[in-house]
Coordinates of C-alpha atoms and ligand atoms in Angstrom, one line a residue:
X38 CA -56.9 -149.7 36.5
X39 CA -54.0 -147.9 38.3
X40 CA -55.4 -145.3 40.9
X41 CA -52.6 -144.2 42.8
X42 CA -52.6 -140.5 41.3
X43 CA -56.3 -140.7 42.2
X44 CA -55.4 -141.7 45.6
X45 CA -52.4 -139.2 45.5
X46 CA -55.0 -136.6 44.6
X47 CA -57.1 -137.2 47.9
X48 CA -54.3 -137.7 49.9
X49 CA -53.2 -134.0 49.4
X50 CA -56.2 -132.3 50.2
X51 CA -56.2 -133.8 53.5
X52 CA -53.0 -132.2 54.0
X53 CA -53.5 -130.2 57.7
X54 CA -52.7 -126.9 58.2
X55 CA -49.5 -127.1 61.4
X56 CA -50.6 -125.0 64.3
X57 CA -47.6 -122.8 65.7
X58 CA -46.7 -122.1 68.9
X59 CA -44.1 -119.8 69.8
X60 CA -41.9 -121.5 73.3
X61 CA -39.4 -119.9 75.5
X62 CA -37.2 -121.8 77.6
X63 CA -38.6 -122.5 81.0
X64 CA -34.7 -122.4 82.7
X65 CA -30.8 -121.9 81.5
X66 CA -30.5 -118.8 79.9
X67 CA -27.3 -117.4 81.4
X68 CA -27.2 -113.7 83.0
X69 CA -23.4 -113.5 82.4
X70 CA -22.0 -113.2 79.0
X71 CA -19.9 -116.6 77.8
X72 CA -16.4 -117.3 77.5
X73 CA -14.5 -119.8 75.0
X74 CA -15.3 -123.2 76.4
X75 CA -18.6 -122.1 78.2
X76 CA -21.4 -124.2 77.6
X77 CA -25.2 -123.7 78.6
X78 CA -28.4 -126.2 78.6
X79 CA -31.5 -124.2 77.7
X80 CA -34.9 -126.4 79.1
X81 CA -37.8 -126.0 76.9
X82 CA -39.7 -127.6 79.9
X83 CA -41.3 -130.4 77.5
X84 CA -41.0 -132.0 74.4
X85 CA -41.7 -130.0 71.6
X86 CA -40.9 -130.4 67.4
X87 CA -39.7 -127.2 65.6
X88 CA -37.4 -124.7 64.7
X89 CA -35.4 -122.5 67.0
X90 CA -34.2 -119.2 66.9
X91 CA -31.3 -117.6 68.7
X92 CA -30.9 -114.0 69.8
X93 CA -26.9 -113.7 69.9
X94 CA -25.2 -110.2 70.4
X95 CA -21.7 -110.0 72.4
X96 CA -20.1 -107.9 75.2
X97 CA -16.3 -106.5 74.7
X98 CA -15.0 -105.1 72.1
X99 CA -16.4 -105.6 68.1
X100 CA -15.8 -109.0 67.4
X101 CA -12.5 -110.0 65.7
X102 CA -13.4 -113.5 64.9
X103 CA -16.6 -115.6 64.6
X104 CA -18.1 -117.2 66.8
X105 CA -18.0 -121.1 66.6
X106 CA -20.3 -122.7 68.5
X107 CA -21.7 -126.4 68.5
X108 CA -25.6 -127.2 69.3
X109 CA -26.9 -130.5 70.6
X110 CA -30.7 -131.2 70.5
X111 CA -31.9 -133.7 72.9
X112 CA -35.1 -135.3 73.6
X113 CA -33.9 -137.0 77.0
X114 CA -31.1 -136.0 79.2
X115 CA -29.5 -139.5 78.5
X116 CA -28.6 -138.6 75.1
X117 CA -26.1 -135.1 76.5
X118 CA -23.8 -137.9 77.7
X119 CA -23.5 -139.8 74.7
X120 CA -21.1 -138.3 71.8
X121 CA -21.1 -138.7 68.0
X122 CA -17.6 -139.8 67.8
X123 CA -18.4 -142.8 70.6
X124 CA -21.2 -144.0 67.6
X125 CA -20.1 -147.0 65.8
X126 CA -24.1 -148.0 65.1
X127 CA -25.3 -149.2 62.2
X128 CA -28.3 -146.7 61.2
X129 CA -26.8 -143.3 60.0
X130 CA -25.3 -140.9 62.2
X131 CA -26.9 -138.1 60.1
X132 CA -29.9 -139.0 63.0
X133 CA -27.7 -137.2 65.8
X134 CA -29.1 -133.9 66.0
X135 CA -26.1 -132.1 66.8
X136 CA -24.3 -128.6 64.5
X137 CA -21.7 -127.1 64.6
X138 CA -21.8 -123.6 62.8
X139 CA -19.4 -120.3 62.4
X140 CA -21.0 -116.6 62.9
X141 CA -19.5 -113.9 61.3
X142 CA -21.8 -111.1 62.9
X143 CA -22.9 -110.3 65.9
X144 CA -25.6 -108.9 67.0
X145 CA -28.0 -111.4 65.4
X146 CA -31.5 -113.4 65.1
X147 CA -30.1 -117.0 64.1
X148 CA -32.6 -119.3 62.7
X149 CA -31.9 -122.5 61.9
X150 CA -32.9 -124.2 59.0
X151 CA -33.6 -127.6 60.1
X152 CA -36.7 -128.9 62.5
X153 CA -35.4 -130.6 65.9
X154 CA -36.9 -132.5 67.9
X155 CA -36.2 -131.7 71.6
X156 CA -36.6 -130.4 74.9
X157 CA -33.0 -129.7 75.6
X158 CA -30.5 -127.5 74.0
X159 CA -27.2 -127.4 74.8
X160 CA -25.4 -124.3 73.5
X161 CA -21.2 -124.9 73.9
X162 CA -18.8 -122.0 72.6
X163 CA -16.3 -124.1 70.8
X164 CA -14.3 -120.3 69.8
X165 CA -14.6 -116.7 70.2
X166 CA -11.7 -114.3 70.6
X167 CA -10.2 -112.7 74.0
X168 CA -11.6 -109.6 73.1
X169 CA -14.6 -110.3 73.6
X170 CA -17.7 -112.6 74.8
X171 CA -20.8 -114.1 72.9
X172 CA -24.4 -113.0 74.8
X173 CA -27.2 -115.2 74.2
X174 CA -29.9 -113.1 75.3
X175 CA -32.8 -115.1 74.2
X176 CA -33.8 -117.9 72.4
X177 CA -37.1 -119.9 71.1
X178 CA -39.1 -121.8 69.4
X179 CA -41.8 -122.4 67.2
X180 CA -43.1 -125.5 67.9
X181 CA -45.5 -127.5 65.4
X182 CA -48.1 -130.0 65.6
X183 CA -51.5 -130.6 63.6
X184 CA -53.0 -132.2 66.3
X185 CA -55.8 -129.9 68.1
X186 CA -55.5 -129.7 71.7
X187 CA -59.0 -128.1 71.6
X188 CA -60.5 -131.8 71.1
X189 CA -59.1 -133.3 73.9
X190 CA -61.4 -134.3 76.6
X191 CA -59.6 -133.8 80.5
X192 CA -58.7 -137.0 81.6
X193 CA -60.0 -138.8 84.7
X194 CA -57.9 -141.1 86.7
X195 CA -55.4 -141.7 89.4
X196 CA -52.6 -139.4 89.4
X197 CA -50.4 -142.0 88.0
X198 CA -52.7 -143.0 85.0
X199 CA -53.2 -139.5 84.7
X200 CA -48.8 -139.0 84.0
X201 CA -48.5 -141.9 81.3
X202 CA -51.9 -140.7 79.9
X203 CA -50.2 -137.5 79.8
X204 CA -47.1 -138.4 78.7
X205 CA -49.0 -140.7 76.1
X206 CA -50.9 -137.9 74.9
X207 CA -47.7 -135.9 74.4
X208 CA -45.7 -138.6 72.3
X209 CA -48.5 -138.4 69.7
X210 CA -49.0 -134.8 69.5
X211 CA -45.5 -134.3 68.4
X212 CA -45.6 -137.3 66.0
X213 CA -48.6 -135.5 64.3
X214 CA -47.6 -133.6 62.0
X215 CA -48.4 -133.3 58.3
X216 CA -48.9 -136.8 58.8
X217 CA -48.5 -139.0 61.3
X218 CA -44.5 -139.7 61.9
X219 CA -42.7 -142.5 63.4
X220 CA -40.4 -140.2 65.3
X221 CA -39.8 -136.8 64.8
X222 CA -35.9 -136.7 65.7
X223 CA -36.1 -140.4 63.5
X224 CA -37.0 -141.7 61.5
X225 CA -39.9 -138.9 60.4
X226 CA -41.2 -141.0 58.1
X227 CA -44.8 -143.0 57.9
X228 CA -44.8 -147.1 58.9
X229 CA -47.6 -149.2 58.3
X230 CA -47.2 -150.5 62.1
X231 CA -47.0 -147.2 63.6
X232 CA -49.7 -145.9 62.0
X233 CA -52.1 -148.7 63.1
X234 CA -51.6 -147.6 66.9
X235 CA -51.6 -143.9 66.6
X236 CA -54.6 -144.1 64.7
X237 CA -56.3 -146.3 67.4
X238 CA -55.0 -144.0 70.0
X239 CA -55.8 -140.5 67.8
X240 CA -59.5 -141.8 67.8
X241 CA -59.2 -142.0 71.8
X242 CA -57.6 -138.7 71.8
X243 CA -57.5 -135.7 69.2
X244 CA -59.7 -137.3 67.0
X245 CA -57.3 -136.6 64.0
X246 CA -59.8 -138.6 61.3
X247 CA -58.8 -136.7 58.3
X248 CA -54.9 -137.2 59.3
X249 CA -55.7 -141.1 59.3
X250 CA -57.4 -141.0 56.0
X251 CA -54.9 -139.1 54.4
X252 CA -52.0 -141.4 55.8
X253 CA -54.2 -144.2 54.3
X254 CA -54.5 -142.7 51.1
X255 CA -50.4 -141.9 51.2
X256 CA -49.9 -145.4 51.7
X257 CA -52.5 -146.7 48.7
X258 CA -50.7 -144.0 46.8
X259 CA -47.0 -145.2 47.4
X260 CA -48.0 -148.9 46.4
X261 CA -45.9 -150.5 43.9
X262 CA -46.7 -151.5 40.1
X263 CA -48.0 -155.0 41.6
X264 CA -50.1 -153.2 44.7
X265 CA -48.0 -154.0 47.1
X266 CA -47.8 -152.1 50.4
X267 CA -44.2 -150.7 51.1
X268 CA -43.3 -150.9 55.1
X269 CA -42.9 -147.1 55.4
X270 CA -43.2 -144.2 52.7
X271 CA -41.8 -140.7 51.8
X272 CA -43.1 -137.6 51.6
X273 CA -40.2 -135.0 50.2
X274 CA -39.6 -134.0 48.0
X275 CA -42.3 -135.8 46.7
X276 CA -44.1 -139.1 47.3
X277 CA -42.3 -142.7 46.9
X278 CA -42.4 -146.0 49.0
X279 CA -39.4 -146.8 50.7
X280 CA -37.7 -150.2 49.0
X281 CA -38.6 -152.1 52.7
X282 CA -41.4 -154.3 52.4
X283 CA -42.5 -156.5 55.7
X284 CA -45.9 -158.9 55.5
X285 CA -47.0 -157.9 58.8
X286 CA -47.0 -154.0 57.9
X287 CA -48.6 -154.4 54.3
X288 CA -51.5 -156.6 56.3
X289 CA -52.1 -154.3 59.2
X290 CA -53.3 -152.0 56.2
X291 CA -56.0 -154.2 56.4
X292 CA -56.5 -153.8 60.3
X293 CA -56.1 -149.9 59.7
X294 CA -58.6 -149.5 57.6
X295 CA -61.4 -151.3 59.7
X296 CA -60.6 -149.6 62.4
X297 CA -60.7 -145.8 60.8
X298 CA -64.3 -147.4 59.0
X299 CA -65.5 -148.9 62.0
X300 CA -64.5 -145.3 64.1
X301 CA -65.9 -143.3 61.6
X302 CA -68.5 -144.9 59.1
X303 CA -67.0 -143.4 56.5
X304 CA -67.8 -146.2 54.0
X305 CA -67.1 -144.4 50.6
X306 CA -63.1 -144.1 51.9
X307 CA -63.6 -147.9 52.9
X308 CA -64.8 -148.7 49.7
X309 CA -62.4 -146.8 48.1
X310 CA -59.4 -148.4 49.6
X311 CA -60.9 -152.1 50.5
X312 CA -59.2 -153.3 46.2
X313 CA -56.0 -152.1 47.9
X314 CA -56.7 -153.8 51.4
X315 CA -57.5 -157.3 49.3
X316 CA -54.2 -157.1 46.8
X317 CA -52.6 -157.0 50.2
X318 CA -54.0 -161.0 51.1
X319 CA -53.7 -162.0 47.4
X320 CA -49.9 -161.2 48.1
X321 CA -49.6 -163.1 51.1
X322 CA -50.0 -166.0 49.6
X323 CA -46.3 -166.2 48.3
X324 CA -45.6 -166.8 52.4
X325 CA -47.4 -169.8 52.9
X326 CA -45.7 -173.0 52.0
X327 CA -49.0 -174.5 50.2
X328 CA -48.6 -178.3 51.6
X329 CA -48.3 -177.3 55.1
X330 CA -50.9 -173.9 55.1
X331 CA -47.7 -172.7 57.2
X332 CA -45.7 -169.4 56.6
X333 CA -42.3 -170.5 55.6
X334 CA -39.9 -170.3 58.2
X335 CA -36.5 -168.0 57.6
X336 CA -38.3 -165.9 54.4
X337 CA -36.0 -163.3 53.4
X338 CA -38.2 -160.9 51.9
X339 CA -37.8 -158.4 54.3
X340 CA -34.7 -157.4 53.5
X341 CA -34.3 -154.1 51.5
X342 CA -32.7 -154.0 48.2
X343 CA -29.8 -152.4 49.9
X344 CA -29.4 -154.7 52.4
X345 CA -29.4 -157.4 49.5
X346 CA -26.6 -156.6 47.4
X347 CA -24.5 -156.2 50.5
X348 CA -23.8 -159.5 51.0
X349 CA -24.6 -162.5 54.0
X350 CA -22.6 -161.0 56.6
X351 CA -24.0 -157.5 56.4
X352 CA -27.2 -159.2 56.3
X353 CA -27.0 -161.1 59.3
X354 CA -25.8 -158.1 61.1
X355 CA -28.8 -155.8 60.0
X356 CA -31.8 -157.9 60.5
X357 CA -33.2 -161.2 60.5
X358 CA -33.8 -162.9 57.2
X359 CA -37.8 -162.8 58.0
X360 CA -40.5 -161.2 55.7
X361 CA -42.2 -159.9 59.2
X362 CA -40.9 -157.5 61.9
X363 CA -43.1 -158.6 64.6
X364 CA -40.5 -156.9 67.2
X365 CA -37.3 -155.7 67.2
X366 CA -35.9 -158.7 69.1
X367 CA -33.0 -159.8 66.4
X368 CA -33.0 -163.4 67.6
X369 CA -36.8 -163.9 67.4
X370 CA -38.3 -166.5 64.9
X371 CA -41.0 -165.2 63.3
X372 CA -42.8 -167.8 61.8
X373 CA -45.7 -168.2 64.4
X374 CA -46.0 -164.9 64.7
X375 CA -46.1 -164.2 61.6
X376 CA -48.7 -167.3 60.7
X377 CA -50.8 -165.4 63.8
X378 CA -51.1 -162.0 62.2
X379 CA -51.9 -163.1 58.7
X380 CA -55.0 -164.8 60.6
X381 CA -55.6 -161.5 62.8
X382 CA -55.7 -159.5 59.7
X383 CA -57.7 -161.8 57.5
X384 CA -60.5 -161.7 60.2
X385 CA -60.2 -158.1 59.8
X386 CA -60.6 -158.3 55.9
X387 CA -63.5 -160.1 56.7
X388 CA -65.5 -157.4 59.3
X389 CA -63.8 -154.7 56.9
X390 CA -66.1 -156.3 53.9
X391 CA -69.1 -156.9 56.3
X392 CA -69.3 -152.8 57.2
X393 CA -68.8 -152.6 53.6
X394 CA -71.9 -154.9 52.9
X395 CA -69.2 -157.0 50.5
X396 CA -69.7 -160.4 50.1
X397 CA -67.8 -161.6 46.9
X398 CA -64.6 -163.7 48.0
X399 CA -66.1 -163.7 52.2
X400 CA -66.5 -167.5 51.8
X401 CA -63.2 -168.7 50.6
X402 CA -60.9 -166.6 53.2
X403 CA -63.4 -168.0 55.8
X404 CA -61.6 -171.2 54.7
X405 CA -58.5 -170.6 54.3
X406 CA -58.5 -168.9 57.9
X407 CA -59.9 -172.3 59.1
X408 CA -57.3 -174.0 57.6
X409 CA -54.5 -172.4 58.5
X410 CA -55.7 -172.1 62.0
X411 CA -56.0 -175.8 61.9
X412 CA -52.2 -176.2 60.7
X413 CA -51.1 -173.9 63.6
X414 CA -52.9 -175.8 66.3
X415 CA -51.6 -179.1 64.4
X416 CA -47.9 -177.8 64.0
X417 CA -47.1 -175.0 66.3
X418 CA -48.5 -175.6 69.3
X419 CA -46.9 -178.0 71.8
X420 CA -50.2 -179.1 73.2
X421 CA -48.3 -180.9 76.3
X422 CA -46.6 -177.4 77.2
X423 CA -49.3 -175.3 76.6
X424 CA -47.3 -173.0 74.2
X425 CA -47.2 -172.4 70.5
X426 CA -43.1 -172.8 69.0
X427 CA -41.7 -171.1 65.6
X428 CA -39.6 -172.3 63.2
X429 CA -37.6 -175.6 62.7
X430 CA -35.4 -174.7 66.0
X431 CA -39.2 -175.1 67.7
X432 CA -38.6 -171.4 69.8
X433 CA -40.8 -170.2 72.2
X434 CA -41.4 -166.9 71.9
X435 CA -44.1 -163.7 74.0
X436 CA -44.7 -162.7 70.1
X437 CA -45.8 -166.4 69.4
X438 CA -48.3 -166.3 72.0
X439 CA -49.7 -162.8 71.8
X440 CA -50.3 -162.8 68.5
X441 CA -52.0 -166.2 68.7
X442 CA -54.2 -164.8 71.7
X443 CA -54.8 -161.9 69.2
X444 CA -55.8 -164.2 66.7
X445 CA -58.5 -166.0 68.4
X446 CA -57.3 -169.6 67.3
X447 CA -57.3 -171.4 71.0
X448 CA -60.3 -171.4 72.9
X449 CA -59.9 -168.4 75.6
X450 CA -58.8 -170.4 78.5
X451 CA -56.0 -172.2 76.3
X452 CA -54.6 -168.7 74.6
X453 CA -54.8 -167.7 78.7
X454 CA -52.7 -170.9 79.6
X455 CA -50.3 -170.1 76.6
X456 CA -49.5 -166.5 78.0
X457 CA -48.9 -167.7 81.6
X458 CA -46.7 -170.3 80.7
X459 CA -44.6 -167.7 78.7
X460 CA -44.0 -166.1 81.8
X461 CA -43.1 -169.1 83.2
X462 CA -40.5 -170.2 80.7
X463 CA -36.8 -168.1 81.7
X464 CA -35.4 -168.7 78.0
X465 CA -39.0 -167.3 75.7
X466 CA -37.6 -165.1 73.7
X467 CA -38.5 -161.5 75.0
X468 CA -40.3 -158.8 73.9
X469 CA -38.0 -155.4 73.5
X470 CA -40.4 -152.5 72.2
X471 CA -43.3 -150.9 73.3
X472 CA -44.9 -152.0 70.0
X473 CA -45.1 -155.8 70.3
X474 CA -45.7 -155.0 74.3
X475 CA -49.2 -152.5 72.9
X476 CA -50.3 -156.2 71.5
X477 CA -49.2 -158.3 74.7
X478 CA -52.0 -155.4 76.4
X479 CA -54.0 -155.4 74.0
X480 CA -54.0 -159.1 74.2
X481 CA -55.0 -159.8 77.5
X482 CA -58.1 -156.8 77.3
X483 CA -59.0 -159.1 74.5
X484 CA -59.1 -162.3 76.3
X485 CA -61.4 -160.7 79.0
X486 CA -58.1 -159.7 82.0
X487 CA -58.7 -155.8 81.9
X488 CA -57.0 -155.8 85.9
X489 CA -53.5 -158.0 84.4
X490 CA -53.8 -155.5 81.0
X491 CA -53.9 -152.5 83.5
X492 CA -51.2 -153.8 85.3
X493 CA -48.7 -154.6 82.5
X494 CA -49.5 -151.1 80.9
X495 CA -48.8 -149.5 84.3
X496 CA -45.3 -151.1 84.8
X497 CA -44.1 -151.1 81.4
X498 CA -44.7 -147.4 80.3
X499 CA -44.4 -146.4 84.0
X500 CA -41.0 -147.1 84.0
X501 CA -40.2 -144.9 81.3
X502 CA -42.6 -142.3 83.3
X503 CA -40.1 -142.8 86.5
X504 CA -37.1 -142.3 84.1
X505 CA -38.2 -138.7 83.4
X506 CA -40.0 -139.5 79.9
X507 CA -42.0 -136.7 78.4
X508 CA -42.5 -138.6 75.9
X509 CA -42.6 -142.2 75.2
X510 CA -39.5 -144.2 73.7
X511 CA -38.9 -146.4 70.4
X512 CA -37.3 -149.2 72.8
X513 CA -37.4 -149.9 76.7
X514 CA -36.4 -152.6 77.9
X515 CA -36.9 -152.1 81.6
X516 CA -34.0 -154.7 82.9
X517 CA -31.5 -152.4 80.4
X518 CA -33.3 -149.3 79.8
X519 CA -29.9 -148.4 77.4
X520 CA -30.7 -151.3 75.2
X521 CA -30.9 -150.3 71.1
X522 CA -30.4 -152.1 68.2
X523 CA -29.0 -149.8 66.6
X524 CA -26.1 -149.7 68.5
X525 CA -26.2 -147.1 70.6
X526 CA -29.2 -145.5 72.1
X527 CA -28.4 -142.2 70.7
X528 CA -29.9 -142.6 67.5
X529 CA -33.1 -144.1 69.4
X530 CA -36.1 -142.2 69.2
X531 CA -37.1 -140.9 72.6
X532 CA -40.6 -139.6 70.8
X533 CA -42.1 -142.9 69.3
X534 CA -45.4 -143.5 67.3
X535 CA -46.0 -147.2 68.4
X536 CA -45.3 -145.9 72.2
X537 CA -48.4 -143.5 72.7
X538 CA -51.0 -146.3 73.0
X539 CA -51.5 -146.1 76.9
X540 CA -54.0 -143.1 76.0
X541 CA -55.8 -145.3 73.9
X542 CA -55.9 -148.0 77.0
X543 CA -56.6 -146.1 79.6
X544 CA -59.8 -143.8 77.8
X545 CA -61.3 -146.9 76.9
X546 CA -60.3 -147.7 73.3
X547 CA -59.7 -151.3 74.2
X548 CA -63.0 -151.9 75.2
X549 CA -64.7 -150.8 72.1
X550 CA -63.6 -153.2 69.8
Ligands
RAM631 C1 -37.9 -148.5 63.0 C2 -38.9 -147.5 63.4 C3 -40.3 -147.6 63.0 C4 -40.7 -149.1 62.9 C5 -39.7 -149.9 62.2 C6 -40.1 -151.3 62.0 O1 -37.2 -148.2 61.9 O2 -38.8 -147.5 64.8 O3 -41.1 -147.0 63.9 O4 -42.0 -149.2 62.5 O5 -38.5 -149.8 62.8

């Protein structure tokens, strides 16, 4: 039976209400009227998501001409210095918030019609006539969240737990929104993968329950004719799955709904949604090359429908021709990684069906997680190195061992070995977002080394925190903080969903699991 309108149905009365709050720049409104060619940089003094209004009037005589100005947005400082003509990227550059519009009358209140996602505004006066100068004599904004500050508890800490917990906190506020976004300057959407963290770190934090299990129900909602789980989903103008499907996204459903049943007992939404949660493994089974009980190496079912009528070359430039993400490391194989979270996420079928009391079908993926644990340890790991490899070019990756950690298939002190002799090894392939780094964490709380977890959270997202963050990024690579694979970092997202977990780290979450 199809249920998606059903689930469609609940999703939309979970929709929150957005609390608004009205934000005046903390420093750059000018006292002296401005000139052709003046520009100004209004600070909002954090990060905030909403719409901004202008109060424009002009000193002179009555203007003769408009006023042609051009408005940048910007979520860090780095992205003033970067230009839209310089972007030669690959990912639209309808992301660069950036306008250029006339005005015809003067004075004025000028609202814009679009939501930003900023703390800087740079205001530059492209045109107005000799006769006279353009006043900007105040300006703010209405800022938007639907996360309630009222249910945070004060944190307690160090002073430097207490910034990345701060800044932590911030990144997800502004992601919530009617439901939990990616980014809110990009992609504004709802991923699978993002979701799974901010939900972990909402329960730490706001405690935005209702948002989770209305993102679940989007998602269940969105799936196609065959039940599969799309990567990331569409609200407006109404609901629709984006045509991007990756197997680790669609199986972290899994994971997400354990979590939000575990957190909350809510076991009629568990039962509910664990038919979807299931389809999801029943899928996965088009991976696995049934001979070896190995995910096939070089699948390339993650590529979008777009991506696949444009031909090998385009392809090879967009992504890599894997049915997982795993990270946004283009050269990483994804095979072990890949093998490790269809493990991590059958386990979690498995405690999902136990809180549900379920016990049809418990016994067969027991087996089938034996045996393709058994494969792994027989085929991808290197038992002389100490280190699982991927794929036919035998690479050795962080993702390969994280996720293995993750998945309990080594006996602790050998998953242990694995992820110090990663660290060891100069030519592992790295790991380049915060998201695959939340699992290298999460990883080592798991295998019993809170002190190393603490450590690696405190260096990684500290950096960004000693680059100025207010929020947390989409990508940091601390030995090129301007890395992107995108192109450029100025369609990055400085505001990112997946980066928000040290608040879930540092108030405990890890340890609750
Ligand atoms: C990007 C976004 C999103 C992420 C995907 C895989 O488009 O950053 O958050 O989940 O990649």
């Amino acid at each position: 039976m199809d249920r998606r309108k059903e689930y469609l149905e609940k999703a939309d009365l979970l929709k929150p209400a957005l609390r608004v709050e009205r934000v005046r720049p903390v420093a750059g409104l000018p006292a002296e009227p401005m000139a052709e060619g003046d520009s100004l940089l209004l600070d909002f003094g954090n990060h905030h998501v909403g719409h901004v209004t202008l109060k424009l009037n002009y000193a002179g005589s009555h203007p003769d001409a408009p006023v042609w100005l051009r408005l940048k947005f910007c979520e860090s400082p780095r992205e003033l210095n970067e230009t839209v003509e310089g972007y030669k990227g690959w990912i639209s550059k309808g992301w660069i918030q950036e306008e250029q519009l006339h005005i015809d009358v003067l004075p004025c209140e000028l609202s814009l019609p679009r939501r930003y996602a900023f703390r800087y505004l740079r205001v530059e006066v492209l045109a107005v006539s000799l006769k006279f100068r353009l006043a900007v004599e105040d300006a703010w904004l209405d800022s938007t969240t639907s996360a309630d500050d009222g249910a945070l508890a004060p944190f307690e800490g160090t002073p430097e737990e207490a910034a990345i917990d701060r800044v932590a906190v911030r990144t997800l506020r502004s992601c919530m929104q009617d439901f939990f976004e990616d980014g809110p300057k990009r992609d504004r959407r709802l991923w699978l993968g993002d979701l799974r963290l901010q939900a972990l770190t909402s329960y730490a934090t706001f405690h935005g329950d209702d948002l989770v299990k209305r993102c679940l129900y989007l998602f269940a909602a969105a799936a196609g004719d065959d039940g599969q789980l799309t990567a990331c989903l569409f609200t407006e103008p109404k609901l629709e799955g984006d045509d991007n499907w990756m197997a680790d996204y669609a199986l972290l459903f899994i994971s997400t709904l354990k979590d939000y049943v575990a957190h909350t007992g809510d076991l009629e939404t568990g039962r509910d949604l664990l038919p979807v949660a299931l389809r999801q493994l029943e899928l996965s089974e088009s991976y696995f090359d049934p001979q070896t009980q190995l995910v096939r190496d070089g699948d390339a079912k993650s590529l979008t429908r777009r991506q696949q009528s444009k031909g090998p070359e385009n392809q090879a430039n967009m992504v890599d021709q894997s049915a997982f993400f795993i990270d946004w490391n283009l050269t990483l194989n994804k095979q072990a990684a890949g093998q490790a979270v269809w493990i991590y996420c059958t386990r979690d079928a498995l405690r999902l069906m136990a809180l549900l009391h379920e016990t049809d079908g418990a016994e067969a993926l027991r087996q089938r997680i034996e045996a393709r644990s058994a494969a792994a340890v027989a085929r991808l790991y290197d038992g002389e190195r100490g280190l699982f490899v991927s794929g036919t070019d035998r690479q050795v990756s962080w993702a390969s061992q994280v996720w293995f950690a993750l998945a309990d298939v080594l006996p602790r002190e050998d998953a242990l070995r694995a992820l110090e002799n990663v660290a060891l090894d100069g030519e592992a392939a790295i790991m380049v977002s915060p998201y695959m780094m939340h699992h290298y964490v999460d990883a080592l709380y798991h295998l019993g080394c809170p002190e190393k977890a603490h450590q690696v959270m405190m260096d990684y997202w500290g950096g960004m925190v000693r680059l100025g963050a207010d929020t947390f990024f989409e990508l940091y690579n601390p030995a090129n903080p301007d890395e992107s694979p995108y192109g450029s970092p100025i369609v990055n997202s400085y505001c990112h969903a997946w980066s928000c977990t040290p608040a879930y780290f540092l108030r405990g979450g890890a340890k609750e699991r």
